């Protein structure tokens, strides 16, 4: 049953919160570091117009990546503070100032790439081969030379870098509006009980066994967004125009091409996701029909899609969830599992439970020099366990990258970011399907799996389709309106749900606005590719294919030292084709078949 009240942040036990003091002991220490970084930026002037030899180039590159990581750490801390309490004005100010410093750093370092490229490919290759400090930058040079035609003069790059600060406003606005200022009417149960609707309570409310609770929670949540539909549309349109501006400033034909060029990914990969998804919609239609039959409804509404298919599951405490996750990942070896367990149970990687002001969703964050941090609202359920497994995948990916790669490669491409997270879920799910044969547990586990796939293998590709449509319209000079976006997304949902789910055009149409993912341009399609890669890699390990574990761990340790399509191919999956996506739809179809068999005697 949903909680009628949420505790204030101050009521959380320290052991249930993340160890943010390990990053900075207090805001005063954050402020000291902020001032130090800001004061050191003018020192980069000494490298300006002097990057003509290997020694000074190595010095400048080392210094630049060190300061980038320091700013990342400042930004990460500010985000962590703000995420657990959206009403914290001091945290909001830290976020804003971190964005300002990021823009200042981008401007201060903007001369490096064009001046570096001015040396020419031959010199850079020679220096990387003969200078020990530059040897690590060989792939970095290769990557810069690949996009050389899109790098502007030092003066222009400095100006474009300085725009990162004001251009961060749109993302900040949507966070403040939806996380701190938007208010929702409470949900009401069929017996008249009221439950607070907030960003951190929506999933438990939508998963209630009481249909009236689900309906009112769903409607009141989406009504909150509808009340600001014009503001939300204008804000997102502003973000889209900014991304188009950057793409054109760098000489790209479209914002999609510009974004994918960062990772050396052909635009065909994006279009392939949408086309393959639409070809496989009959699998989803089959599932919606099954869900409607199991629940016994004449008409299935979108607020019914998270209704539990069984109510016979006991609470799943956090420590038990950690145990099951560790068991599912045991094929990766003792060292991997021990790192994960320490992070969850001793080193306080995870901010575990919901509280007042805690934002919706979950994420993993961190920086070289810190351990990973996981934000979530655990609720003693299989869903909570799955979310924890997902974020631990991100965290272990980051942890092993930071342990292995120099700073220049210490981040990994967003294109591979959703692979390790979904790999964890696939491995834990397979373990529990194999070891827990109880009928209700199997139904609950598959129900959670389908809910997860619904969000990431159904909603996300639909959002990718909408995102492409939005960008193409703006690039043609057309305006976006709330009614246009809501109408488009309602139509996309109607196609995806088929005749089995009744779409509420207004409330379902505004669903796009509930996903801040759209402010990371052309990110959402990567959930589909990530799930496809994850399931392909998990199948190879579960089948005990030779070297599959070693290849997967090597993938986690690579960071961005190689192009994402290449590193995935080396691990054993080729996302330049539709085969992994098609194969993962086969996994989805298998889940549906299992549910059909398990529920064949139900109403």
XYZ file of C-alpha atoms in Angstrom:
603
model
C 0.000 0.000 0.000
C 1.380 3.481 -0.835
C 2.557 5.567 2.079
C 0.259 8.369 3.139
C 3.173 10.573 4.145
C 6.832 10.855 3.265
C 9.532 11.497 5.872
C 11.535 14.714 5.691
C 15.099 14.393 4.501
C 16.339 15.014 8.034
C 14.585 11.846 9.249
C 16.609 9.492 7.031
C 19.145 7.300 8.839
C 22.699 8.153 7.822
C 23.413 4.542 6.814
C 20.525 4.705 4.341
C 21.923 7.766 2.576
C 24.887 8.157 0.285
C 28.260 9.230 1.656
C 28.325 12.626 -0.013
C 30.820 13.890 2.570
C 33.417 11.673 0.893
C 33.282 14.078 -2.077
C 33.343 17.316 -0.088
C 32.925 17.298 3.715
C 30.635 20.312 3.525
C 29.546 23.144 1.252
C 32.374 25.320 2.543
C 34.878 22.797 1.141
C 32.949 22.804 -2.151
C 33.200 26.590 -2.197
C 36.947 26.491 -1.585
C 37.477 24.121 -4.510
C 35.193 26.212 -6.703
C 37.250 29.326 -6.029
C 40.527 27.480 -6.613
C 39.398 26.173 -10.010
C 38.107 29.577 -11.054
C 41.368 31.231 -10.004
C 43.463 28.736 -11.998
C 41.696 29.231 -15.331
C 43.744 32.275 -16.416
C 46.864 30.100 -16.200
C 45.810 28.338 -19.404
C 46.683 31.504 -21.301
C 50.320 30.458 -21.137
C 49.551 27.637 -23.582
C 47.719 29.848 -26.060
C 49.425 29.800 -29.506
C 52.241 27.667 -28.098
C 51.002 24.104 -28.658
C 53.640 23.426 -31.288
C 55.750 20.797 -29.551
C 55.092 17.485 -27.775
C 56.221 18.552 -24.292
C 54.026 21.635 -23.973
C 51.104 19.904 -25.693
C 51.265 17.019 -23.208
C 51.420 19.491 -20.329
C 48.411 21.434 -21.614
C 46.331 18.311 -22.255
C 47.103 16.829 -18.835
C 46.199 20.114 -17.150
C 43.001 20.504 -19.155
C 41.646 17.052 -18.303
C 42.553 17.522 -14.662
C 40.537 20.726 -14.449
C 37.631 19.162 -16.385
C 37.453 16.350 -13.824
C 37.565 18.858 -10.954
C 34.620 20.751 -12.445
C 32.798 17.480 -13.020
C 33.259 16.682 -9.343
C 31.857 20.083 -8.342
C 28.872 19.651 -10.656
C 28.257 16.109 -9.482
C 28.210 17.161 -5.819
C 25.768 19.966 -6.567
C 23.498 17.543 -8.425
C 23.565 15.050 -5.573
C 22.614 17.686 -3.012
C 19.788 19.030 -5.166
C 18.371 15.617 -6.111
C 17.461 14.521 -2.601
C 15.649 17.760 -1.758
C 14.321 19.837 -4.647
C 13.194 22.562 -2.232
C 16.789 23.197 -1.111
C 17.525 26.679 -2.466
C 21.203 26.467 -1.549
C 21.528 23.286 -3.618
C 19.806 24.951 -6.564
C 22.326 27.779 -6.325
C 25.214 25.286 -6.335
C 23.836 23.713 -9.495
C 23.588 27.077 -11.198
C 27.099 28.110 -10.194
C 28.522 24.760 -11.301
C 26.973 25.306 -14.732
C 28.541 28.772 -14.841
C 31.966 27.384 -13.997
C 31.556 24.660 -16.610
C 30.952 27.346 -19.221
C 33.987 29.292 -18.042
C 36.163 26.188 -18.277
C 34.832 25.366 -21.757
C 35.708 28.871 -22.894
C 39.151 28.806 -21.267
C 40.060 25.505 -22.936
C 38.414 26.167 -26.297
C 41.683 27.065 -28.045
C 43.268 23.662 -27.410
C 41.512 21.575 -30.068
C 41.942 23.971 -33.014
C 45.581 24.715 -32.077
C 46.295 21.022 -31.590
C 44.820 20.207 -35.006
C 46.899 22.942 -36.622
C 49.947 20.719 -36.100
C 48.583 18.260 -38.671
C 47.982 14.533 -38.587
C 51.561 13.561 -39.396
C 53.106 15.482 -36.482
C 50.460 14.321 -34.013
C 50.988 10.708 -35.004
C 54.755 11.103 -34.728
C 54.515 12.739 -31.290
C 52.116 10.099 -29.966
C 54.560 7.433 -31.097
C 57.672 9.014 -29.614
C 56.550 10.922 -26.500
C 55.536 8.757 -23.525
C 53.111 11.366 -22.150
C 51.350 11.756 -25.491
C 51.152 8.026 -26.205
C 47.924 7.802 -24.199
C 46.366 10.495 -26.415
C 46.717 8.554 -29.684
C 43.001 7.702 -29.924
C 42.085 11.192 -28.761
C 44.116 12.624 -31.675
C 42.535 10.143 -34.094
C 39.088 11.158 -32.937
C 39.788 14.887 -33.255
C 41.208 14.458 -36.737
C 38.063 12.552 -37.716
C 35.893 15.621 -37.010
C 38.493 18.236 -37.935
C 36.252 19.802 -40.577
C 33.761 20.675 -37.832
C 36.215 22.351 -35.448
C 36.103 26.132 -35.688
C 38.778 28.728 -35.025
C 39.988 29.247 -31.446
C 37.985 32.482 -31.181
C 34.756 30.854 -32.353
C 35.271 27.784 -30.177
C 35.844 30.037 -27.173
C 32.572 31.827 -27.842
C 30.697 28.555 -28.322
C 32.206 27.184 -25.121
C 31.075 30.225 -23.174
C 27.505 29.572 -24.336
C 27.374 26.331 -22.333
C 26.463 28.337 -19.238
C 23.425 30.297 -20.505
C 22.370 27.364 -22.662
C 22.113 25.180 -19.534
C 19.150 27.269 -18.365
C 16.460 25.219 -20.102
C 17.448 22.026 -18.294
C 17.584 23.905 -15.007
C 14.137 25.383 -15.589
C 12.464 22.033 -16.200
C 14.132 20.587 -13.107
C 12.973 23.435 -10.882
C 9.474 23.494 -12.337
C 8.755 19.766 -12.181
C 10.810 18.942 -9.092
C 10.123 21.863 -6.784
C 7.247 24.055 -7.950
C 4.760 21.738 -9.670
C 2.003 20.550 -7.357
C -0.283 17.568 -7.773
C -3.659 16.765 -6.253
C -3.527 13.719 -3.993
C -4.656 10.338 -5.231
C -7.793 8.868 -3.742
C -8.505 5.207 -3.176
C -11.851 3.491 -3.719
C -12.408 3.741 0.044
C -11.630 7.451 0.234
C -8.051 7.368 1.523
C -5.714 10.040 0.149
C -2.108 9.552 -0.897
C 0.367 12.314 -1.782
C 1.314 12.457 -5.460
C 4.942 13.523 -5.826
C 7.826 12.719 -8.121
C 9.076 10.030 -5.746
C 5.656 8.384 -5.142
C 4.264 7.937 -8.644
C 5.543 4.417 -9.336
C 4.162 2.899 -6.089
C 0.832 4.627 -6.672
C 0.580 3.465 -10.286
C 1.401 -0.035 -9.061
C -1.406 -0.054 -6.478
C -3.846 -2.962 -6.500
C -6.663 -0.440 -6.124
C -7.749 0.763 -9.550
C -9.136 4.059 -8.271
C -5.828 4.853 -6.588
C -4.025 4.154 -9.866
C -6.485 6.181 -11.928
C -6.441 9.270 -9.732
C -2.668 9.127 -9.233
C -2.119 8.847 -13.001
C -4.599 11.558 -13.899
C -3.540 14.019 -11.206
C 0.140 13.578 -12.028
C -0.415 14.227 -15.722
C -2.846 17.046 -14.955
C 0.051 18.771 -13.183
C 2.049 18.688 -16.413
C -0.921 19.702 -18.554
C -1.304 22.833 -16.442
C 2.149 23.922 -17.651
C 2.056 22.402 -21.136
C 2.871 25.661 -22.945
C 5.778 26.485 -20.642
C 7.146 22.953 -20.930
C 6.855 23.040 -24.728
C 8.497 26.447 -25.070
C 11.291 25.408 -22.735
C 12.035 22.209 -24.654
C 11.812 24.057 -27.964
C 14.435 26.456 -26.636
C 16.729 23.525 -25.840
C 16.156 22.078 -29.312
C 16.991 25.392 -30.982
C 20.193 25.636 -28.969
C 21.290 22.170 -30.102
C 20.470 23.024 -33.702
C 22.469 26.234 -33.349
C 25.530 24.307 -32.142
C 25.146 21.748 -34.936
C 25.004 24.437 -37.605
C 27.833 26.416 -36.012
C 30.010 23.325 -36.407
C 28.935 22.681 -39.985
C 26.676 19.662 -39.543
C 23.633 19.066 -41.718
C 21.384 18.278 -38.770
C 21.383 18.123 -35.001
C 21.068 14.331 -35.218
C 24.181 14.067 -37.368
C 26.067 16.374 -34.989
C 25.124 14.388 -31.917
C 25.919 10.973 -33.379
C 29.179 12.231 -34.884
C 30.518 12.646 -31.358
C 30.486 8.850 -31.045
C 31.261 8.067 -34.697
C 27.824 6.498 -35.171
C 26.052 6.612 -38.557
C 22.599 8.232 -38.498
C 21.240 5.008 -39.987
C 21.627 3.385 -36.566
C 19.056 5.822 -35.154
C 16.566 5.272 -37.964
C 17.094 1.533 -37.682
C 15.936 1.576 -34.057
C 12.642 3.237 -34.934
C 11.985 1.003 -37.944
C 12.815 -2.222 -36.114
C 10.651 -1.201 -33.162
C 7.649 -0.530 -35.396
C 8.079 -3.883 -37.168
C 7.850 -5.674 -33.838
C 4.792 -3.924 -32.406
C 2.686 -7.140 -32.739
C 4.681 -8.568 -29.801
C 3.553 -5.641 -27.690
C -0.039 -5.948 -28.905
C -0.004 -9.597 -27.835
C 1.177 -8.588 -24.381
C -1.451 -5.881 -23.927
C -4.157 -8.419 -24.823
C -2.717 -10.857 -22.271
C -2.554 -8.190 -19.550
C -6.154 -7.189 -20.168
C -7.257 -10.823 -19.874
C -5.283 -11.424 -16.668
C -6.660 -8.310 -15.001
C -10.161 -9.118 -16.179
C -10.920 -5.707 -17.642
C -13.126 -5.035 -20.620
C -11.052 -1.933 -21.352
C -7.389 -1.489 -20.422
C -6.246 2.049 -19.659
C -2.709 3.335 -19.426
C -3.098 3.642 -15.652
C -3.579 -0.150 -15.604
C -0.250 -0.945 -17.229
C 1.659 -1.122 -13.933
C -1.089 -2.890 -11.988
C 0.496 -5.987 -10.400
C -0.364 -9.308 -12.024
C -0.005 -11.009 -8.649
C -0.452 -9.758 -5.102
C 1.224 -12.742 -3.463
C 4.748 -11.409 -3.217
C 6.290 -10.717 0.197
C 8.232 -7.498 0.841
C 11.777 -7.602 -0.510
C 14.140 -5.861 1.929
C 17.079 -3.918 0.554
C 19.682 -6.362 1.913
C 17.910 -9.318 0.300
C 17.841 -7.440 -2.992
C 21.599 -6.909 -2.750
C 22.074 -10.644 -2.098
C 20.034 -11.658 -5.142
C 21.803 -9.150 -7.367
C 25.170 -10.467 -6.187
C 24.084 -14.052 -6.868
C 22.909 -13.181 -10.371
C 26.227 -11.522 -11.181
C 28.412 -14.261 -9.722
C 29.397 -15.456 -13.252
C 31.475 -12.248 -13.472
C 33.675 -13.438 -10.596
C 34.218 -12.924 -6.881
C 36.127 -9.657 -7.211
C 33.318 -8.010 -9.178
C 30.675 -9.143 -6.692
C 32.688 -8.109 -3.644
C 33.172 -4.568 -4.992
C 29.429 -4.327 -5.604
C 28.480 -5.625 -2.160
C 30.866 -3.244 -0.391
C 29.388 -0.343 -2.311
C 25.824 -1.249 -1.334
C 26.357 -2.309 2.263
C 29.493 -0.589 3.586
C 30.689 2.326 1.465
C 27.242 3.971 1.144
C 27.091 4.308 -2.620
C 23.275 4.304 -2.495
C 20.759 6.902 -1.309
C 18.135 4.271 -0.677
C 14.683 5.448 0.390
C 12.168 8.162 -0.637
C 11.724 11.375 1.317
C 9.956 14.688 0.924
C 11.399 16.692 -1.973
C 13.290 13.749 -3.469
C 12.989 13.859 -7.244
C 11.558 11.139 -9.465
C 13.643 8.355 -10.915
C 17.064 6.893 -10.376
C 20.577 7.522 -11.622
C 24.210 6.697 -11.068
C 26.770 9.473 -10.843
C 30.345 10.010 -9.798
C 33.737 11.151 -10.969
C 37.322 9.892 -11.049
C 38.557 10.298 -7.505
C 35.188 9.395 -5.947
C 33.219 6.209 -5.759
C 29.964 5.913 -7.716
C 26.735 7.251 -6.208
C 23.272 5.794 -6.782
C 20.087 7.820 -6.432
C 16.833 5.911 -6.068
C 13.718 5.437 -3.906
C 13.773 1.784 -2.875
C 10.321 0.366 -1.984
C 10.893 -3.259 -0.884
C 9.754 -4.654 -4.238
C 11.063 -6.534 -7.255
C 10.852 -3.210 -9.086
C 13.128 -1.654 -6.482
C 15.570 -4.540 -6.793
C 15.573 -4.220 -10.587
C 16.231 -0.479 -10.370
C 19.090 -1.068 -7.944
C 20.588 -3.712 -10.247
C 20.290 -1.304 -13.193
C 22.044 1.580 -11.445
C 24.724 -0.755 -10.089
C 25.465 -1.671 -13.695
C 26.204 1.971 -14.457
C 28.227 2.247 -11.257
C 30.388 -0.805 -11.904
C 30.967 0.383 -15.473
C 32.193 3.715 -14.124
C 34.203 2.143 -11.306
C 36.135 -0.204 -13.605
C 36.694 2.526 -16.193
C 38.107 4.884 -13.556
C 40.325 2.104 -12.216
C 41.734 1.398 -15.683
C 41.769 4.440 -17.960
C 43.642 7.766 -17.864
C 41.519 10.885 -17.428
C 41.208 11.462 -21.165
C 39.212 8.211 -21.478
C 37.637 8.134 -17.995
C 34.107 8.627 -19.278
C 32.287 6.302 -21.628
C 30.057 7.136 -24.547
C 26.365 7.628 -23.866
C 25.802 5.089 -26.629
C 27.176 2.293 -24.439
C 25.924 3.746 -21.147
C 22.730 1.665 -21.002
C 24.442 -1.623 -21.776
C 25.961 -2.486 -18.404
C 22.835 -1.355 -16.519
C 20.470 -3.541 -18.532
C 23.017 -6.375 -18.534
C 22.719 -6.480 -14.736
C 18.938 -6.729 -14.971
C 19.122 -9.473 -17.594
C 21.572 -11.534 -15.514
C 19.657 -11.173 -12.234
C 16.343 -11.914 -13.956
C 17.751 -15.066 -15.571
C 19.163 -16.206 -12.209
C 15.847 -15.781 -10.425
C 13.820 -17.382 -13.216
C 16.114 -20.389 -12.898
C 16.284 -20.633 -9.086
C 12.877 -19.437 -7.875
C 10.254 -21.647 -9.574
C 7.274 -20.625 -7.405
C 4.407 -19.667 -9.714
C 3.559 -16.326 -8.129
C 7.202 -15.328 -7.892
C 7.703 -16.138 -11.565
C 4.617 -14.105 -12.486
C 5.829 -11.183 -10.363
C 9.322 -11.362 -11.824
C 8.042 -11.437 -15.413
C 5.556 -8.673 -14.608
C 8.440 -6.484 -13.424
C 10.445 -7.401 -16.518
C 7.588 -6.380 -18.809
C 7.122 -3.122 -16.903
C 10.818 -2.397 -17.357
C 10.673 -3.239 -21.048
C 7.537 -1.108 -21.356
C 9.435 1.953 -20.170
C 12.688 1.351 -22.025
C 11.797 -0.832 -25.025
C 8.428 0.770 -25.722
C 8.186 4.338 -24.385
C 11.804 5.266 -25.127
C 11.736 4.319 -28.844
C 8.446 6.216 -29.120
C 10.135 9.231 -27.547
C 12.998 8.783 -30.010
C 10.493 8.939 -32.840
C 8.931 12.083 -31.363
C 12.346 13.663 -30.783
C 13.357 13.159 -34.406
C 10.055 14.674 -35.534
C 10.536 17.692 -33.261
C 14.057 18.417 -34.469
C 13.163 17.996 -38.123
C 10.226 20.397 -37.767
C 12.324 23.062 -36.058
C 15.112 22.594 -38.593
C 12.539 23.290 -41.311
C 11.585 26.510 -39.544
C 8.309 25.247 -38.092
C 7.133 26.130 -34.588
C 6.324 23.577 -31.907
C 3.154 23.872 -29.860
C 1.941 21.838 -26.912
C -1.088 20.632 -28.823
C 1.073 19.474 -31.744
C 3.465 17.556 -29.496
C 0.693 16.067 -27.389
C -1.224 15.035 -30.511
C 1.839 13.437 -32.101
C 2.739 11.453 -29.025
C -0.841 10.350 -28.419
C -0.923 9.042 -32.012
C 2.382 7.206 -31.542
C 1.066 5.625 -28.341
C -2.173 4.613 -30.047
C -0.171 2.786 -32.720
C 1.962 1.105 -30.072
C -0.931 0.053 -27.853
C -3.120 -1.038 -30.751
C -6.752 -1.855 -29.991
C -5.998 -3.283 -26.549
C -5.346 -0.052 -24.587
C -7.529 3.040 -24.539
C -5.413 6.173 -24.928
C -6.324 9.362 -23.051
C -5.212 11.808 -25.758
C -4.551 14.726 -23.413
C -2.931 13.003 -20.452
C -1.088 10.346 -22.419
C -0.073 12.954 -24.958
C 1.757 15.021 -22.319
C 3.804 11.962 -21.280
C 6.780 13.298 -23.272
C 7.054 16.216 -20.825
C 7.563 13.847 -17.883
C 10.895 12.694 -19.370
C 13.736 15.144 -18.787
C 15.816 12.703 -20.882
C 14.783 14.795 -23.899
C 17.101 17.556 -22.683
C 20.012 15.220 -23.439
C 19.539 15.379 -27.182
C 19.112 12.085 -29.008
C 19.756 10.053 -25.890
C 16.522 8.086 -25.494
C 17.072 5.812 -28.518
C 20.120 4.453 -26.750
C 17.945 2.666 -24.214
C 16.782 0.429 -27.049
C 20.299 -0.220 -28.321
C 21.521 -0.628 -24.739
C 18.915 -3.249 -23.881
C 19.644 -5.082 -27.133
C 23.382 -5.122 -26.459
C 22.843 -6.112 -22.818
C 20.667 -9.103 -23.602
C 23.004 -10.270 -26.356
C 26.013 -10.143 -24.008
C 24.104 -11.735 -21.135
C 23.037 -14.643 -23.359
C 26.647 -15.286 -24.345
C 27.757 -15.437 -20.704
C 24.792 -17.533 -19.561
C 25.600 -19.948 -22.391
C 29.207 -20.140 -21.128
C 30.638 -19.088 -24.456
C 34.462 -19.075 -24.409
C 35.957 -15.759 -23.245
C 32.515 -14.131 -22.942
C 33.147 -12.958 -19.360
C 36.605 -11.674 -20.195
C 35.290 -9.774 -23.222
C 32.517 -8.219 -21.152
C 34.852 -7.081 -18.360
C 37.231 -5.666 -20.972
C 34.299 -3.690 -22.373
C 33.618 -2.217 -18.910
C 37.238 -1.184 -18.525
C 37.585 0.493 -21.924
C 35.825 3.775 -21.179
C 35.976 5.897 -24.328
C 39.406 4.669 -25.393
C 37.701 3.184 -28.457
C 34.641 4.053 -30.530
C 31.440 2.640 -29.005
C 30.373 0.504 -31.964
C 33.874 -0.986 -32.071
C 34.107 -1.750 -28.361
C 30.674 -3.387 -28.400
C 31.576 -5.440 -31.441
C 34.730 -6.611 -29.671
C 32.560 -7.619 -26.708
C 30.347 -9.643 -29.015
C 27.460 -7.521 -30.308
C 27.088 -5.630 -33.603
C 24.681 -2.692 -33.245
C 25.299 -1.468 -36.772
C 22.676 -4.081 -37.722
C 19.130 -4.730 -36.523
C 19.922 -8.305 -35.425
C 20.490 -7.557 -31.684
C 17.250 -5.549 -31.520
C 15.310 -8.292 -33.290
C 16.862 -10.928 -30.998
C 15.841 -8.967 -27.930
C 12.279 -8.762 -29.187
C 12.497 -12.567 -29.211
C 13.436 -12.378 -25.506
C 10.387 -10.173 -24.982
C 8.181 -12.660 -26.851
C 9.542 -15.448 -24.629
C 8.517 -13.502 -21.521
C 5.019 -13.100 -22.951
C 4.810 -16.826 -23.686
C 5.947 -17.662 -20.147
C 3.277 -15.363 -18.729
C 0.643 -16.890 -20.991
C 1.524 -20.338 -19.679
C 1.711 -19.285 -16.022
C -1.617 -17.432 -16.146
C -3.544 -19.751 -18.427
C -5.927 -20.721 -15.607
C -6.441 -17.168 -14.354
C -9.533 -15.095 -15.179
